[in-house]
C-alpha cells in the first residue's frame, strides 16, 4: 500500500477502491427540498427517517420568518470573530436564554458542536491532565482528546467500574470525564448521576455532550441535566443547535468563571468568524417553540411505540431506546447496506451505519424519528422492513 514512488492521486484512488470493495465507500446525495418527513432527491419523493431534525423544526415557517427579519436588520454575515466585534445583541440574547433554559449561570455559543468539543477540551486539558471517555463517544470528543495532548483512556461503553478504577489510578493534575448523554448510534442514555458521583469521589470534572438530548429530553426539552435533575459545579454541559433545535451551532453552559475562561482560552471560539446573527434569531424562535410545544416530544414517544408494535416479532432487532434514535441491528455491513438500498427502492430513506462509525458486526439502520412524522409514516416503514427481512 505504502509506495513512495507513486503519485498521490494513484495512492488515494487505490485506497478508495479498497473502501468500495469493503462496502465502506461513502458518497452524498443532494436533497432538492427542505429537511422534513418528506424529501425529494433527483425529482423522486421519499419518506425520510434520516435527519436529526427530531422536533421537525428545520423548516418551520416561524424560524424562517425570524431569520428573514434578522437578515434585514443584521445582514447575512457576522463579519468578524466574537472578540473582534462580530458579537451581536442577537448572540447575547441567545446565550442568556440558553443558560436560563438548561439551568446554568452562563452559556457560550459556538459555531458547531464539533468546534465546541474541541474548544472546551483543549482549553481545560493539556499535557499534565487525563481524560476519561466512553468508547462510544462522538468522534468530535475523541478528536478533542488527541488535540489536547492530554493522556486519555477510553473505557468500555457505560462500564462505570472500569471508569472508577481508571480514575482511582490516575495521578493527573486535572481529570475530565467526557461522555455523550445520548449515544448517537445507539440512542441509549448515559447514567449521568452515577458518573457524576464518580467524578465527585475522584475530584474529576464532567463534560456532557447532549447533542441528541437537548430539545428531546427533560422538562420542556431542556435536555439531559433536566432529565436527571442534575446541577453541579463539576458539570460542563454541551448542547448542539443543529439537531432538535433545527438550526445550526452549539453552546457550552456552566458557571460564570468557566464561561469567562472559555471566552479567553477556547481556540475554536476565538479564532473563527462569529456565526451569522440571523441564526441566533432563528434559534431564539426555535427555543420558544421547543419549550411551549410539548406535543412534539409526546409525538416522538408515540412514534417509538408505533414502530415497535409495527415490527411485531422483528422488534427484537431494535436496540432499546427512549430517544428519537431507533437502531435496527442487522450485523454485517453488506446486509445493512442491502436493506437500506431496498428501502430506498420502496421510497423510504433510512441510512445504513457501518464500521468504523459503529463496532464491527453491529452494522445497522439508524432510524431517526421526528415530530414531523405521522404514525402512518412509521407504520409504512415497519411494514416495509417486515417485507424485506421476513
Ligand atoms: C452531531 C454531534 C456533534 C457535533 O455537532 P455539530 O453541531 O453537528 O458539529 C457532537 N457530539 C455528538 C454526540 C453529536 O451527535
CSV table of C-alpha atoms and ligand atoms in Angstrom, one decimal:
chain,number,residue,atom,x,y,z
A,1,UNK,CA,0.0,0.0,0.0
A,2,UNK,CA,2.7,2.5,1.0
A,3,UNK,CA,4.7,3.2,-2.1
A,4,UNK,CA,6.6,6.5,-2.1
A,5,UNK,CA,7.3,6.2,-5.8
A,6,UNK,CA,3.6,6.5,-6.8
A,7,UNK,CA,1.8,9.8,-7.4
A,8,UNK,CA,-0.6,10.8,-4.6
A,9,UNK,CA,-3.7,10.5,-6.7
A,10,UNK,CA,-2.9,6.9,-7.6
A,11,UNK,CA,-2.3,6.1,-3.9
A,12,UNK,CA,-5.6,7.8,-2.9
A,13,UNK,CA,-7.5,6.1,-5.7
A,14,UNK,CA,-6.3,2.7,-4.6
A,15,UNK,CA,-7.4,3.4,-1.0
A,16,UNK,CA,-10.8,4.5,-2.3
A,17,UNK,CA,-11.1,1.3,-4.3
A,18,UNK,CA,-10.4,-0.7,-1.1
A,19,UNK,CA,-13.2,1.2,0.7
A,20,UNK,CA,-15.5,0.3,-2.2
A,21,UNK,CA,-14.6,-3.3,-2.0
A,22,UNK,CA,-15.3,-3.4,1.7
A,23,UNK,CA,-18.7,-1.7,1.2
A,24,UNK,CA,-17.4,1.3,3.2
A,25,UNK,CA,-17.2,3.9,0.4
A,26,UNK,CA,-19.3,7.0,1.2
A,27,UNK,CA,-20.9,9.4,-1.2
A,28,UNK,CA,-23.6,12.1,-0.9
A,29,UNK,CA,-27.0,12.6,-2.4
A,30,UNK,CA,-28.4,16.1,-2.8
A,31,UNK,CA,-31.8,17.0,-1.5
A,32,UNK,CA,-34.0,19.1,-3.8
A,33,UNK,CA,-36.2,20.1,-0.8
A,34,UNK,CA,-36.0,21.3,2.7
A,35,UNK,CA,-35.4,18.8,5.5
A,36,UNK,CA,-38.6,17.1,6.7
A,37,UNK,CA,-40.6,13.9,6.8
A,38,UNK,CA,-40.8,14.0,3.0
A,39,UNK,CA,-37.9,15.0,0.9
A,40,UNK,CA,-37.1,14.8,-2.8
A,41,UNK,CA,-33.9,13.6,-4.4
A,42,UNK,CA,-33.4,14.0,-8.2
A,43,UNK,CA,-37.1,14.6,-8.6
A,44,UNK,CA,-38.1,11.4,-6.7
A,45,UNK,CA,-40.1,11.7,-3.4
A,46,UNK,CA,-39.0,9.8,-0.3
A,47,UNK,CA,-40.3,9.3,3.2
A,48,UNK,CA,-37.2,10.2,5.3
A,49,UNK,CA,-36.0,8.7,8.6
A,50,UNK,CA,-32.6,10.1,8.0
A,51,UNK,CA,-32.4,13.5,9.7
A,52,UNK,CA,-31.6,14.7,13.2
A,53,UNK,CA,-34.4,17.2,12.9
A,54,UNK,CA,-36.1,15.4,15.8
A,55,UNK,CA,-38.7,18.0,16.5
A,56,UNK,CA,-39.5,18.9,12.9
A,57,UNK,CA,-38.3,22.5,13.2
A,58,UNK,CA,-35.6,22.8,10.5
A,59,UNK,CA,-38.1,24.3,8.0
A,60,UNK,CA,-40.7,25.7,10.4
A,61,UNK,CA,-42.1,28.9,8.8
A,62,UNK,CA,-41.7,30.8,12.2
A,63,UNK,CA,-38.0,30.1,12.2
A,64,UNK,CA,-37.7,31.1,8.6
A,65,UNK,CA,-39.5,34.4,9.3
A,66,UNK,CA,-37.3,35.1,12.4
A,67,UNK,CA,-34.2,34.5,10.2
A,68,UNK,CA,-35.6,36.7,7.4
A,69,UNK,CA,-36.4,39.6,9.8
A,70,UNK,CA,-32.9,39.3,11.4
A,71,UNK,CA,-31.3,39.3,8.0
A,72,UNK,CA,-33.0,42.6,7.1
A,73,UNK,CA,-31.6,44.0,10.4
A,74,UNK,CA,-28.2,42.5,10.7
A,75,UNK,CA,-27.4,41.4,7.1
A,76,UNK,CA,-26.1,38.0,6.4
A,77,UNK,CA,-22.5,37.8,7.7
A,78,UNK,CA,-21.2,38.5,11.2
A,79,UNK,CA,-18.1,40.0,9.6
A,80,UNK,CA,-15.6,39.2,12.4
A,81,UNK,CA,-14.9,36.9,15.3
A,82,UNK,CA,-16.7,37.4,18.6
A,83,UNK,CA,-13.8,39.1,20.3
A,84,UNK,CA,-13.2,41.5,17.5
A,85,UNK,CA,-16.7,43.0,17.1
A,86,UNK,CA,-18.5,40.1,15.4
A,87,UNK,CA,-20.6,39.5,18.5
A,88,UNK,CA,-24.1,40.8,18.2
A,89,UNK,CA,-27.0,41.5,20.5
A,90,UNK,CA,-28.8,38.5,19.0
A,91,UNK,CA,-25.9,36.2,20.1
A,92,UNK,CA,-26.0,37.8,23.5
A,93,UNK,CA,-29.8,37.3,23.9
A,94,UNK,CA,-29.4,33.7,22.7
A,95,UNK,CA,-26.7,32.9,25.3
A,96,UNK,CA,-28.9,34.3,28.1
A,97,UNK,CA,-31.9,32.3,27.1
A,98,UNK,CA,-29.9,29.1,26.7
A,99,UNK,CA,-28.3,29.5,30.1
A,100,UNK,CA,-31.6,30.0,31.8
A,101,UNK,CA,-33.2,27.1,29.9
A,102,UNK,CA,-30.6,24.5,30.9
A,103,UNK,CA,-30.3,25.9,34.4
A,104,UNK,CA,-26.7,27.2,34.4
A,105,UNK,CA,-25.4,30.6,35.3
A,106,UNK,CA,-23.9,31.2,31.8
A,107,UNK,CA,-23.7,29.9,28.2
A,108,UNK,CA,-21.4,30.5,25.3
A,109,UNK,CA,-22.4,29.9,21.7
A,110,UNK,CA,-20.0,28.1,19.3
A,111,UNK,CA,-20.3,27.6,15.6
A,112,UNK,CA,-20.7,23.8,15.8
A,113,UNK,CA,-20.8,21.0,18.3
A,114,UNK,CA,-17.6,19.7,16.8
A,115,UNK,CA,-15.9,23.0,17.5
A,116,UNK,CA,-17.4,23.3,21.0
A,117,UNK,CA,-16.0,20.0,22.0
A,118,UNK,CA,-12.5,20.8,20.6
A,119,UNK,CA,-12.6,24.2,22.2
A,120,UNK,CA,-13.7,23.1,25.7
A,121,UNK,CA,-11.4,20.1,26.0
A,122,UNK,CA,-8.3,21.8,24.6
A,123,UNK,CA,-8.9,24.8,26.8
A,124,UNK,CA,-9.2,22.8,30.0
A,125,UNK,CA,-6.8,19.9,29.4
A,126,UNK,CA,-3.1,19.8,28.5
A,127,UNK,CA,-0.1,17.6,28.9
A,128,UNK,CA,-0.4,17.1,32.7
A,129,UNK,CA,-4.1,16.1,32.6
A,130,UNK,CA,-6.1,13.0,31.9
A,131,UNK,CA,-9.4,12.5,30.1
A,132,UNK,CA,-11.7,9.5,30.6
A,133,UNK,CA,-14.1,8.8,27.7
A,134,UNK,CA,-16.8,6.3,26.9
A,135,UNK,CA,-15.8,4.1,23.9
A,136,UNK,CA,-18.9,5.1,22.0
A,137,UNK,CA,-18.5,8.9,22.4
A,138,UNK,CA,-18.8,11.1,19.3
A,139,UNK,CA,-15.8,11.5,17.0
A,140,UNK,CA,-15.5,15.1,17.9
A,141,UNK,CA,-14.8,14.3,21.6
A,142,UNK,CA,-12.2,11.7,20.5
A,143,UNK,CA,-10.5,14.2,18.2
A,144,UNK,CA,-10.6,16.8,21.0
A,145,UNK,CA,-8.7,14.5,23.4
A,146,UNK,CA,-6.0,13.9,20.8
A,147,UNK,CA,-5.7,17.6,20.1
A,148,UNK,CA,-5.4,18.5,23.8
A,149,UNK,CA,-2.2,16.4,24.2
A,150,UNK,CA,-3.6,15.1,27.5
A,151,UNK,CA,-3.3,11.5,28.4
A,152,UNK,CA,-6.6,9.8,27.6
A,153,UNK,CA,-8.3,6.5,28.4
A,154,UNK,CA,-11.4,5.2,26.6
A,155,UNK,CA,-13.5,2.9,28.9
A,156,UNK,CA,-15.9,0.2,27.6
A,157,UNK,CA,-19.3,1.6,26.9
A,158,UNK,CA,-21.1,2.5,30.2
A,159,UNK,CA,-18.6,0.4,32.2
A,160,UNK,CA,-18.6,2.5,35.4
A,161,UNK,CA,-16.5,0.0,37.3
A,162,UNK,CA,-13.8,0.4,34.7
A,163,UNK,CA,-14.2,4.2,34.9
A,164,UNK,CA,-14.0,4.1,38.7
A,165,UNK,CA,-10.7,2.0,38.6
A,166,UNK,CA,-9.2,4.3,35.9
A,167,UNK,CA,-10.0,7.4,37.9
A,168,UNK,CA,-8.6,5.8,41.1
A,169,UNK,CA,-5.3,5.0,39.4
A,170,UNK,CA,-4.8,8.4,37.9
A,171,UNK,CA,-2.3,10.9,39.3
A,172,UNK,CA,-3.1,13.6,36.8
A,173,UNK,CA,-3.2,17.3,37.8
A,174,UNK,CA,-6.8,17.6,36.4
A,175,UNK,CA,-9.2,14.8,35.5
A,176,UNK,CA,-12.0,15.2,33.0
A,177,UNK,CA,-14.7,12.6,32.2
A,178,UNK,CA,-16.3,13.1,28.8
A,179,UNK,CA,-19.5,11.3,27.8
A,180,UNK,CA,-22.3,11.6,25.3
A,181,UNK,CA,-25.6,11.9,27.2
A,182,UNK,CA,-27.5,10.1,24.4
A,183,UNK,CA,-25.2,7.9,22.3
A,184,UNK,CA,-25.6,8.9,18.7
A,185,UNK,CA,-25.7,5.5,17.1
A,186,UNK,CA,-27.5,3.5,19.9
A,187,UNK,CA,-29.9,6.0,21.3
A,188,UNK,CA,-29.2,4.9,24.9
A,189,UNK,CA,-28.8,7.4,27.8
A,190,UNK,CA,-25.7,7.5,30.0
A,191,UNK,CA,-26.4,7.2,33.8
A,192,UNK,CA,-25.2,10.7,34.4
A,193,UNK,CA,-25.9,10.9,38.2
A,194,UNK,CA,-23.7,7.8,38.7
A,195,UNK,CA,-21.0,9.2,36.5
A,196,UNK,CA,-21.1,12.5,38.4
A,197,UNK,CA,-20.8,10.6,41.7
A,198,UNK,CA,-17.6,9.0,40.5
A,199,UNK,CA,-16.4,12.5,39.5
A,200,UNK,CA,-17.1,13.8,43.0
A,201,UNK,CA,-15.3,10.8,44.5
A,202,UNK,CA,-12.2,11.3,42.5
A,203,UNK,CA,-12.2,15.0,42.1
A,204,UNK,CA,-12.8,15.0,38.4
A,205,UNK,CA,-14.9,17.2,36.1
A,206,UNK,CA,-17.7,16.0,33.8
A,207,UNK,CA,-18.2,17.1,30.2
A,208,UNK,CA,-21.7,16.1,29.0
A,209,UNK,CA,-22.3,16.1,25.2
A,210,UNK,CA,-26.0,16.4,24.9
A,211,UNK,CA,-26.2,16.7,21.1
A,212,UNK,CA,-29.2,14.2,20.9
A,213,UNK,CA,-30.9,15.0,24.2
A,214,UNK,CA,-31.2,18.8,24.1
A,215,UNK,CA,-34.7,19.6,22.9
A,216,UNK,CA,-35.8,16.0,23.3
A,217,UNK,CA,-35.2,15.0,27.0
A,218,UNK,CA,-36.1,16.8,30.2
A,219,UNK,CA,-38.8,19.3,31.3
A,220,UNK,CA,-39.8,21.3,28.2
A,221,UNK,CA,-36.9,19.8,26.3
A,222,UNK,CA,-34.2,21.4,28.5
A,223,UNK,CA,-32.1,18.3,28.0
A,224,UNK,CA,-30.1,15.7,30.0
A,225,UNK,CA,-29.5,17.9,33.1
A,226,UNK,CA,-33.2,18.4,33.5
A,227,UNK,CA,-34.0,14.8,32.7
A,228,UNK,CA,-31.9,13.7,35.6
A,229,UNK,CA,-32.4,16.8,37.8
A,230,UNK,CA,-28.6,17.3,37.8
A,231,UNK,CA,-27.0,20.5,39.0
A,232,UNK,CA,-23.3,20.6,39.9
A,233,UNK,CA,-20.3,22.9,39.6
A,234,UNK,CA,-18.4,20.0,38.2
A,235,UNK,CA,-20.5,19.8,35.1
A,236,UNK,CA,-19.7,21.3,31.8
A,237,UNK,CA,-22.8,21.0,29.5
A,238,UNK,CA,-22.5,21.0,25.7
A,239,UNK,CA,-25.7,21.1,23.6
A,240,UNK,CA,-26.0,21.4,19.9
A,241,UNK,CA,-28.4,23.6,18.0
A,242,UNK,CA,-28.4,21.9,14.5
A,243,UNK,CA,-30.4,18.8,15.6
A,244,UNK,CA,-33.6,19.0,17.6
A,245,UNK,CA,-33.3,22.8,17.6
A,246,UNK,CA,-33.4,22.7,13.8
A,247,UNK,CA,-30.9,25.4,13.0
A,248,UNK,CA,-27.1,25.3,13.4
A,249,UNK,CA,-24.5,25.8,16.1
A,250,UNK,CA,-23.8,24.7,19.7
A,251,UNK,CA,-23.3,26.0,23.1
A,252,UNK,CA,-21.5,25.3,26.3
A,253,UNK,CA,-23.1,26.0,29.7
A,254,UNK,CA,-21.6,26.2,33.1
A,255,UNK,CA,-20.6,28.6,35.8
A,256,UNK,CA,-19.5,32.2,35.4
A,257,UNK,CA,-15.8,31.6,35.7
A,258,UNK,CA,-15.8,28.6,33.3
A,259,UNK,CA,-17.5,30.6,30.5
A,260,UNK,CA,-15.3,33.6,31.1
A,261,UNK,CA,-12.3,31.3,30.8
A,262,UNK,CA,-13.6,29.8,27.6
A,263,UNK,CA,-14.1,33.2,26.0
A,264,UNK,CA,-10.4,33.8,26.7
A,265,UNK,CA,-9.0,30.4,26.0
A,266,UNK,CA,-11.1,28.3,23.7
A,267,UNK,CA,-9.3,28.5,20.4
A,268,UNK,CA,-12.3,27.3,18.3
A,269,UNK,CA,-14.2,30.2,19.8
A,270,UNK,CA,-11.6,32.9,19.5
A,271,UNK,CA,-10.1,32.2,16.1
A,272,UNK,CA,-13.2,31.9,13.9
A,273,UNK,CA,-15.8,34.2,12.5
A,274,UNK,CA,-19.0,34.5,14.6
A,275,UNK,CA,-22.0,32.7,13.2
A,276,UNK,CA,-24.5,34.9,11.3
A,277,UNK,CA,-26.7,36.7,13.8
A,278,UNK,CA,-29.8,35.6,11.8
A,279,UNK,CA,-29.1,32.1,13.0
A,280,UNK,CA,-29.2,33.3,16.6
A,281,UNK,CA,-32.6,35.0,15.9
A,282,UNK,CA,-33.9,31.8,14.4
A,283,UNK,CA,-32.7,29.9,17.4
A,284,UNK,CA,-34.5,32.2,19.8
A,285,UNK,CA,-37.7,31.4,18.0
A,286,UNK,CA,-36.8,27.7,18.0
A,287,UNK,CA,-36.2,27.7,21.8
A,288,UNK,CA,-39.6,29.3,22.4
A,289,UNK,CA,-41.3,26.6,20.3
A,290,UNK,CA,-39.3,23.8,22.0
A,291,UNK,CA,-40.5,25.0,25.4
A,292,UNK,CA,-44.1,25.6,24.5
A,293,UNK,CA,-44.9,22.8,22.1
A,294,UNK,CA,-44.7,19.7,24.3
A,295,UNK,CA,-46.7,17.7,21.8
A,296,UNK,CA,-43.6,17.4,19.7
A,297,UNK,CA,-41.9,15.3,22.4
A,298,UNK,CA,-45.1,13.4,23.1
A,299,UNK,CA,-45.3,12.6,19.3
A,300,UNK,CA,-41.8,11.1,19.4
A,301,UNK,CA,-42.7,8.7,22.2
A,302,UNK,CA,-45.9,7.7,20.4
A,303,UNK,CA,-44.0,7.1,17.2
A,304,UNK,CA,-41.5,4.9,19.0
A,305,UNK,CA,-44.3,2.8,20.4
A,306,UNK,CA,-45.9,2.6,16.9
A,307,UNK,CA,-42.6,1.4,15.4
A,308,UNK,CA,-42.2,-1.4,18.0
A,309,UNK,CA,-45.8,-2.5,17.6
A,310,UNK,CA,-45.5,-2.4,13.7
A,311,UNK,CA,-42.3,-4.5,13.8
A,312,UNK,CA,-44.0,-7.3,15.8
A,313,UNK,CA,-41.7,-10.3,16.1
A,314,UNK,CA,-39.0,-8.3,14.4
A,315,UNK,CA,-38.9,-5.8,17.2
A,316,UNK,CA,-36.1,-7.8,18.9
A,317,UNK,CA,-33.7,-6.4,16.3
A,318,UNK,CA,-34.2,-2.9,17.8
A,319,UNK,CA,-31.9,-1.6,20.5
A,320,UNK,CA,-33.9,-0.4,23.5
A,321,UNK,CA,-34.1,3.4,23.2
A,322,UNK,CA,-36.1,6.1,24.9
A,323,UNK,CA,-35.0,8.7,22.4
A,324,UNK,CA,-35.6,9.6,18.7
A,325,UNK,CA,-32.7,7.4,17.6
A,326,UNK,CA,-34.0,3.9,17.0
A,327,UNK,CA,-31.4,1.5,15.8
A,328,UNK,CA,-32.4,-1.7,13.8
A,329,UNK,CA,-29.4,-4.0,14.1
A,330,UNK,CA,-28.5,-6.1,11.0
A,331,UNK,CA,-25.0,-7.3,11.8
A,332,UNK,CA,-22.9,-7.3,8.6
A,333,UNK,CA,-22.2,-4.2,6.5
A,334,UNK,CA,-23.5,-6.0,3.4
A,335,UNK,CA,-26.8,-6.8,5.0
A,336,UNK,CA,-27.3,-3.2,6.4
A,337,UNK,CA,-26.4,-1.7,3.0
A,338,UNK,CA,-28.7,-4.0,1.2
A,339,UNK,CA,-31.7,-3.4,3.4
A,340,UNK,CA,-31.1,0.4,3.2
A,341,UNK,CA,-31.0,0.2,-0.6
A,342,UNK,CA,-34.2,-1.9,-0.8
A,343,UNK,CA,-36.0,0.6,1.5
A,344,UNK,CA,-34.8,3.4,-0.9
A,345,UNK,CA,-36.3,1.5,-3.8
A,346,UNK,CA,-39.6,1.4,-1.9
A,347,UNK,CA,-39.3,5.2,-1.4
A,348,UNK,CA,-38.0,5.2,2.2
A,349,UNK,CA,-34.8,6.8,3.3
A,350,UNK,CA,-33.0,5.2,6.3
A,351,UNK,CA,-29.2,5.3,6.4
A,352,UNK,CA,-27.1,2.2,7.0
A,353,UNK,CA,-24.5,2.9,9.6
A,354,UNK,CA,-21.4,0.7,9.4
A,355,UNK,CA,-17.9,0.3,10.9
A,356,UNK,CA,-15.9,2.3,11.8
A,357,UNK,CA,-18.9,4.5,13.0
A,358,UNK,CA,-20.3,1.5,14.9
A,359,UNK,CA,-18.4,-1.6,16.2
A,360,UNK,CA,-17.8,-4.4,13.7
A,361,UNK,CA,-20.7,-6.9,13.5
A,362,UNK,CA,-23.2,-4.3,14.6
A,363,UNK,CA,-24.0,-2.6,11.3
A,364,UNK,CA,-27.5,-1.2,11.5
A,365,UNK,CA,-30.2,1.1,10.1
A,366,UNK,CA,-30.3,4.3,12.1
A,367,UNK,CA,-34.0,5.1,12.1
A,368,UNK,CA,-34.5,8.8,13.2
A,369,UNK,CA,-37.9,9.6,14.3
A,370,UNK,CA,-39.2,13.2,14.0
A,371,UNK,CA,-42.2,15.1,15.3
A,372,UNK,CA,-42.8,15.8,11.6
A,373,UNK,CA,-43.7,12.1,11.1
A,374,UNK,CA,-47.3,10.8,11.3
A,375,UNK,CA,-47.9,7.4,12.9
A,376,UNK,CA,-48.9,6.1,9.4
A,377,UNK,CA,-45.4,7.0,8.2
A,378,UNK,CA,-43.9,4.8,10.8
A,379,UNK,CA,-46.3,2.0,10.1
A,380,UNK,CA,-45.3,2.2,6.4
A,381,UNK,CA,-41.6,1.9,7.5
A,382,UNK,CA,-42.3,-1.1,9.8
A,383,UNK,CA,-44.3,-2.9,7.1
A,384,UNK,CA,-41.5,-2.3,4.5
A,385,UNK,CA,-38.9,-3.7,7.0
A,386,UNK,CA,-41.0,-6.8,7.6
A,387,UNK,CA,-41.4,-7.3,3.9
A,388,UNK,CA,-37.7,-7.0,3.2
A,389,UNK,CA,-36.5,-9.0,6.2
A,390,UNK,CA,-39.2,-11.6,6.7
B,1,LIG,C1,-23.7,15.8,15.9
B,1,LIG,C2,-22.8,15.7,17.1
B,1,LIG,C3,-21.8,16.5,17.5
B,1,LIG,C4,-21.4,17.6,16.5
B,1,LIG,O1,-22.3,18.7,16.5
B,1,LIG,P1,-22.3,19.6,15.2
B,1,LIG,O2,-23.0,20.8,15.6
B,1,LIG,O3,-23.1,18.8,14.1
B,1,LIG,O4,-20.9,19.8,14.8
B,1,LIG,C5,-21.2,16.4,18.7
B,1,LIG,N1,-21.5,15.4,19.5
B,1,LIG,C6,-22.4,14.5,19.2
B,1,LIG,C7,-22.8,13.4,20.2
B,1,LIG,C8,-23.1,14.6,18.0
B,1,LIG,O5,-24.1,13.7,17.7
